[in-house]
PDB file of C-alpha atoms in Angstrom:
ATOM      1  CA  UNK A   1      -8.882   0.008   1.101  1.00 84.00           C
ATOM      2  CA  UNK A   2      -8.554   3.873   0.447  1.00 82.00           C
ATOM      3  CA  UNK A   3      -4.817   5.000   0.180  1.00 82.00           C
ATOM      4  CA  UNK A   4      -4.274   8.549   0.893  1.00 81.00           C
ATOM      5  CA  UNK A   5      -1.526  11.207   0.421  1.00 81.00           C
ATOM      6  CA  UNK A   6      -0.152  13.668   2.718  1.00 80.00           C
ATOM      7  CA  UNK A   7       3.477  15.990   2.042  1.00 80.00           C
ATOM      8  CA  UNK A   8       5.414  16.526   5.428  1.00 78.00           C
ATOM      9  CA  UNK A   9       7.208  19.237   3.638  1.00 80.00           C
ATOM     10  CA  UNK A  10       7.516  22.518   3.534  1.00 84.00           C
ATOM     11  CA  UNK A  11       7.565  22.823   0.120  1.00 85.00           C
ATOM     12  CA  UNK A  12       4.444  21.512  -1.982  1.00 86.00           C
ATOM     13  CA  UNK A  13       6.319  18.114  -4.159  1.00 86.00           C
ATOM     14  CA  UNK A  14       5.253  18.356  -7.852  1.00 90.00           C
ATOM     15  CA  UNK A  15       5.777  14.649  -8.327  1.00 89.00           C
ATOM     16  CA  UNK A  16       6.189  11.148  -6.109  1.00 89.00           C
ATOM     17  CA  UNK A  17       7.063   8.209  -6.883  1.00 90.00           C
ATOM     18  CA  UNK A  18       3.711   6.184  -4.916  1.00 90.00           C
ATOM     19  CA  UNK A  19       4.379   1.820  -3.881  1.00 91.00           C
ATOM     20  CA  UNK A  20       2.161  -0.264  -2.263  1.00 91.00           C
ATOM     21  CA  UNK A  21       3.362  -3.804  -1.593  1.00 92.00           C
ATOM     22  CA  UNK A  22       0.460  -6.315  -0.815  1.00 92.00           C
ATOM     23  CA  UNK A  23       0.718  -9.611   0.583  1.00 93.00           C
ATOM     24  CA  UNK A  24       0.836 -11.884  -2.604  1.00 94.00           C
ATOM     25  CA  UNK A  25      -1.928 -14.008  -1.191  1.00 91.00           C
ATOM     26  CA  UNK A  26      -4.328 -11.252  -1.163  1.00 91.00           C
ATOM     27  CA  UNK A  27      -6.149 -10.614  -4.086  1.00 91.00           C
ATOM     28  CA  UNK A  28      -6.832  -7.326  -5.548  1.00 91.00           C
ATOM     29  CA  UNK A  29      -8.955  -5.706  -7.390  1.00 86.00           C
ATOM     30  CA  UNK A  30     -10.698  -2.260  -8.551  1.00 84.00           C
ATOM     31  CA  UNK A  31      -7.488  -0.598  -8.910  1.00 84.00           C
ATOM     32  CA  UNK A  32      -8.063   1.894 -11.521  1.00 80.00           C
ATOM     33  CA  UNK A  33      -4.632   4.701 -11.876  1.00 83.00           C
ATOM     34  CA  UNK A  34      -2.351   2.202 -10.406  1.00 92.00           C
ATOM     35  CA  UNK A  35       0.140   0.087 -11.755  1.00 94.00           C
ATOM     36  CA  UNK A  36       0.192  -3.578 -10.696  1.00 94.00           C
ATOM     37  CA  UNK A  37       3.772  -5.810 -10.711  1.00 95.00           C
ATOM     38  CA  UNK A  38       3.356  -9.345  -9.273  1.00 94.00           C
ATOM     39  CA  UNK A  39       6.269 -11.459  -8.257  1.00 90.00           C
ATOM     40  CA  UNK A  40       8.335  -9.001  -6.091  1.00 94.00           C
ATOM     41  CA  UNK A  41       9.575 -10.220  -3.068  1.00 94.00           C
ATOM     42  CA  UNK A  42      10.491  -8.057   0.042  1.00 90.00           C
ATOM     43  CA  UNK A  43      13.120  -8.949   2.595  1.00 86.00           C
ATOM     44  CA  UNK A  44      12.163  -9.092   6.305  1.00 80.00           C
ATOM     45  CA  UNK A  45      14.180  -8.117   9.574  1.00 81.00           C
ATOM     46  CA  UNK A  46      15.314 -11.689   9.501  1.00 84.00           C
ATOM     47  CA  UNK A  47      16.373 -11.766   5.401  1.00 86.00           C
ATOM     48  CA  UNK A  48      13.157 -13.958   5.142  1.00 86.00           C
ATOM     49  CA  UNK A  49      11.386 -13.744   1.317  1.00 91.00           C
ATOM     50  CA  UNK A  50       7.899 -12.495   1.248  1.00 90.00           C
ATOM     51  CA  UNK A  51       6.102 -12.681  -2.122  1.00 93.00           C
ATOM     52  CA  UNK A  52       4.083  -9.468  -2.630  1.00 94.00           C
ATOM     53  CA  UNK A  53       1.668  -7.806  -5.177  1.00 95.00           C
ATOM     54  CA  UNK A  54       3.117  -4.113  -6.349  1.00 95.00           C
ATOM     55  CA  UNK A  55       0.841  -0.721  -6.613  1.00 94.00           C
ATOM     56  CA  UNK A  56       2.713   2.023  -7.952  1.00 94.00           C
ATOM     57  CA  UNK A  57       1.821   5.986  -9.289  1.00 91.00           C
ATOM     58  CA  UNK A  58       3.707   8.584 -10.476  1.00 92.00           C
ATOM     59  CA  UNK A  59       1.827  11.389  -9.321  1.00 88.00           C
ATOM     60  CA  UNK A  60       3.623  14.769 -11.597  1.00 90.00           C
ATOM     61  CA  UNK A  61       2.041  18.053 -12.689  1.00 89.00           C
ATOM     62  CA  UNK A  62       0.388  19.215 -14.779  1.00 90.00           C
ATOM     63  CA  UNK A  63      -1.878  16.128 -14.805  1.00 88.00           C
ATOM     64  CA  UNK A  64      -2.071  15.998 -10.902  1.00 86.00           C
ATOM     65  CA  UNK A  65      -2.121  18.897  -8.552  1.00 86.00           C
ATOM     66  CA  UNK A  66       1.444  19.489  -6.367  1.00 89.00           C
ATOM     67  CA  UNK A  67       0.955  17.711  -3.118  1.00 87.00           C
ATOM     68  CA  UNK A  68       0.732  20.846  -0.270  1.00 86.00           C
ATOM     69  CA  UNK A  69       2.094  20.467   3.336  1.00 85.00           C
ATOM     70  CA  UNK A  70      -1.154  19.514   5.225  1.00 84.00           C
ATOM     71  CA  UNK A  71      -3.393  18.692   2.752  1.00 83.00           C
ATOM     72  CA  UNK A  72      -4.498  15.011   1.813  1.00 83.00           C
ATOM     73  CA  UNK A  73      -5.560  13.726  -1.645  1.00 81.00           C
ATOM     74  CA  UNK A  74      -6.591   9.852  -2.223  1.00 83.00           C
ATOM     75  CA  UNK A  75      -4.559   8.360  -5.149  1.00 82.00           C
ATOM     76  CA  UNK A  76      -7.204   6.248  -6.153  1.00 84.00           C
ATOM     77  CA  UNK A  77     -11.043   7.481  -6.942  1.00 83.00           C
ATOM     78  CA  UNK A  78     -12.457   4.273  -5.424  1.00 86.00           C
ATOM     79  CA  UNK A  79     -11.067   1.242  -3.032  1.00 87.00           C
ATOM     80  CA  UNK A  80      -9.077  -0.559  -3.916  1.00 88.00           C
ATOM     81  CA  UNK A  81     -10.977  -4.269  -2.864  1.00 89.00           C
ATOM     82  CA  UNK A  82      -9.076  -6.876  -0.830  1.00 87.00           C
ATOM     83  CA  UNK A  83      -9.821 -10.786  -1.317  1.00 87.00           C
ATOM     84  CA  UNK A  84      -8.792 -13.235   1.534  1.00 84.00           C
ATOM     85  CA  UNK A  85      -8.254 -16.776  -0.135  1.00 84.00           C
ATOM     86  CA  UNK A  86     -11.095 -19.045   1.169  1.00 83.00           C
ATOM     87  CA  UNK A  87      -8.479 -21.779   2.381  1.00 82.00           C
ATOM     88  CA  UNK A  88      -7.708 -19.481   4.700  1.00 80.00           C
ATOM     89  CA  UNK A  89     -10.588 -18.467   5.952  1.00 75.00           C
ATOM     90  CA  UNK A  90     -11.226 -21.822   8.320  1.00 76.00           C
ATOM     91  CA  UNK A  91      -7.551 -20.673   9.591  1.00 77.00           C
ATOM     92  CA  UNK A  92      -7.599 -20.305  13.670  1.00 79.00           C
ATOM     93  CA  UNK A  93      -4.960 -17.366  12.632  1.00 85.00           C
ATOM     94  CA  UNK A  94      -3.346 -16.041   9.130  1.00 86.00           C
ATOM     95  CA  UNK A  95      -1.198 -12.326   9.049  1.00 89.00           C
ATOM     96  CA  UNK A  96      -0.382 -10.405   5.567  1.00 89.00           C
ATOM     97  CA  UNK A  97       1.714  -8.092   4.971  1.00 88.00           C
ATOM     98  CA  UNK A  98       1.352  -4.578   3.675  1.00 89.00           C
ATOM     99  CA  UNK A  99       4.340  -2.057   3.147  1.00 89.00           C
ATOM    100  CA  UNK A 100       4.128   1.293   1.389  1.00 86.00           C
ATOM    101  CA  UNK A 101       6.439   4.193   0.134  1.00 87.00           C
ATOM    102  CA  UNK A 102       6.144   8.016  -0.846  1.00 85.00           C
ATOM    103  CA  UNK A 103       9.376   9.557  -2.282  1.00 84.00           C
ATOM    104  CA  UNK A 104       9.591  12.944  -3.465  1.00 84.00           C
ATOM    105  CA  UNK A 105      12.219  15.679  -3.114  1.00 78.00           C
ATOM    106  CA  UNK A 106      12.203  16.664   0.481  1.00 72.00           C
ATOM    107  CA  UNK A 107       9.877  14.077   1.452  1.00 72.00           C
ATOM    108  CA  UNK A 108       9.863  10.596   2.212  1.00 70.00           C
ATOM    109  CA  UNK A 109       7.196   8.849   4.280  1.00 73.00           C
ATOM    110  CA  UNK A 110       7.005   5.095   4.663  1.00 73.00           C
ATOM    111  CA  UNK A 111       5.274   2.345   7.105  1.00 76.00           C
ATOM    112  CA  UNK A 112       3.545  -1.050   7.419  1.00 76.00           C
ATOM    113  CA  UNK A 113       0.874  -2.816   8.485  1.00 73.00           C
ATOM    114  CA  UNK A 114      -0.273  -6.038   8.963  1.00 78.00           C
ATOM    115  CA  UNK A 115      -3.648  -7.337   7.755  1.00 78.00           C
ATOM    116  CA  UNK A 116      -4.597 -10.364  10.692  1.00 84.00           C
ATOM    117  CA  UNK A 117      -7.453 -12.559   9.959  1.00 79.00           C
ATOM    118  CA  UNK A 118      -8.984 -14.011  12.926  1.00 78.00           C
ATOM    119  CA  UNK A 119     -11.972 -16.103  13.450  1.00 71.00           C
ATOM    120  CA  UNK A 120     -12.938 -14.707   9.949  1.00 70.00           C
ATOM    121  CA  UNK A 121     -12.750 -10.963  11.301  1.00 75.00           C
ATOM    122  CA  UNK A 122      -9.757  -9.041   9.256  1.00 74.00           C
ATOM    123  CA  UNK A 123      -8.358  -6.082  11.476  1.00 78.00           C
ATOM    124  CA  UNK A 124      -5.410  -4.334  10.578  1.00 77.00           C
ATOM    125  CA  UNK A 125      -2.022  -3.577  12.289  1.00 75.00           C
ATOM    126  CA  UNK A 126       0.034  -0.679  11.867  1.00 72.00           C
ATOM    127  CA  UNK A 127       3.133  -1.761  12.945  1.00 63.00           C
TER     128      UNK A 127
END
């Protein structure tokens, strides 16, 4: 999975504050620049716990260039790589959950996605 950057500002945003939440069940690896927290939970729609894996970056200058209106950069220099548990791979159906959050000054961009594993074939969801 390749997580990318984007400012819907006007003004370029010399630091964010970058969180991933990842289904807990999913395992993850090859996540070099990131910060990993496990046990967080997240509350759904319906006040419903769900256990999650965090990713987080501070992205500031001078050690990272400002992020400009219009112009993507990728967080991490390779994907990060997604395990499915193998009990669940026999599963007729299984969903995860992914969440993420950008906050700067002047920008905030969030969203979600589900990961849905189906007859072993994982698609994803944006919801």
């Amino acid at each position: 999975m390749n997580i990318t950057v984007e400012n819907t500002a006007e003004e370029a945003a010399s630091y964010a504050v970058m969180e991933v939440f990842i289904d807990s069940a999913i395992k993850l690896s090859n996540f070099a620049g990131l910060k990993m927290t496990d046990n967080v939970f997240l509350s759904s729609e319906d006040d419903q716990k769900i256990a999650v894996t965090q990713l987080s970056q501070n992205w500031a200058i001078p050690a990272k260039m400002p992020i400009f209106k219009g112009t993507e950069f990728r967080i991490t220099d390779t994907p990060i790589k997604l395990a499915i548990p193998k009990e669940h791979a026999d599963s007729e159906i299984m969903y995860y959950t992914c969440v993420w959050q950008i906050r700067s000054p002047g920008m905030i961009n969030n969203g979600s996605f589900i990961f849905v594993l189906k007859n072993n074939c994982l698609t994803v969801t944006k919801l």
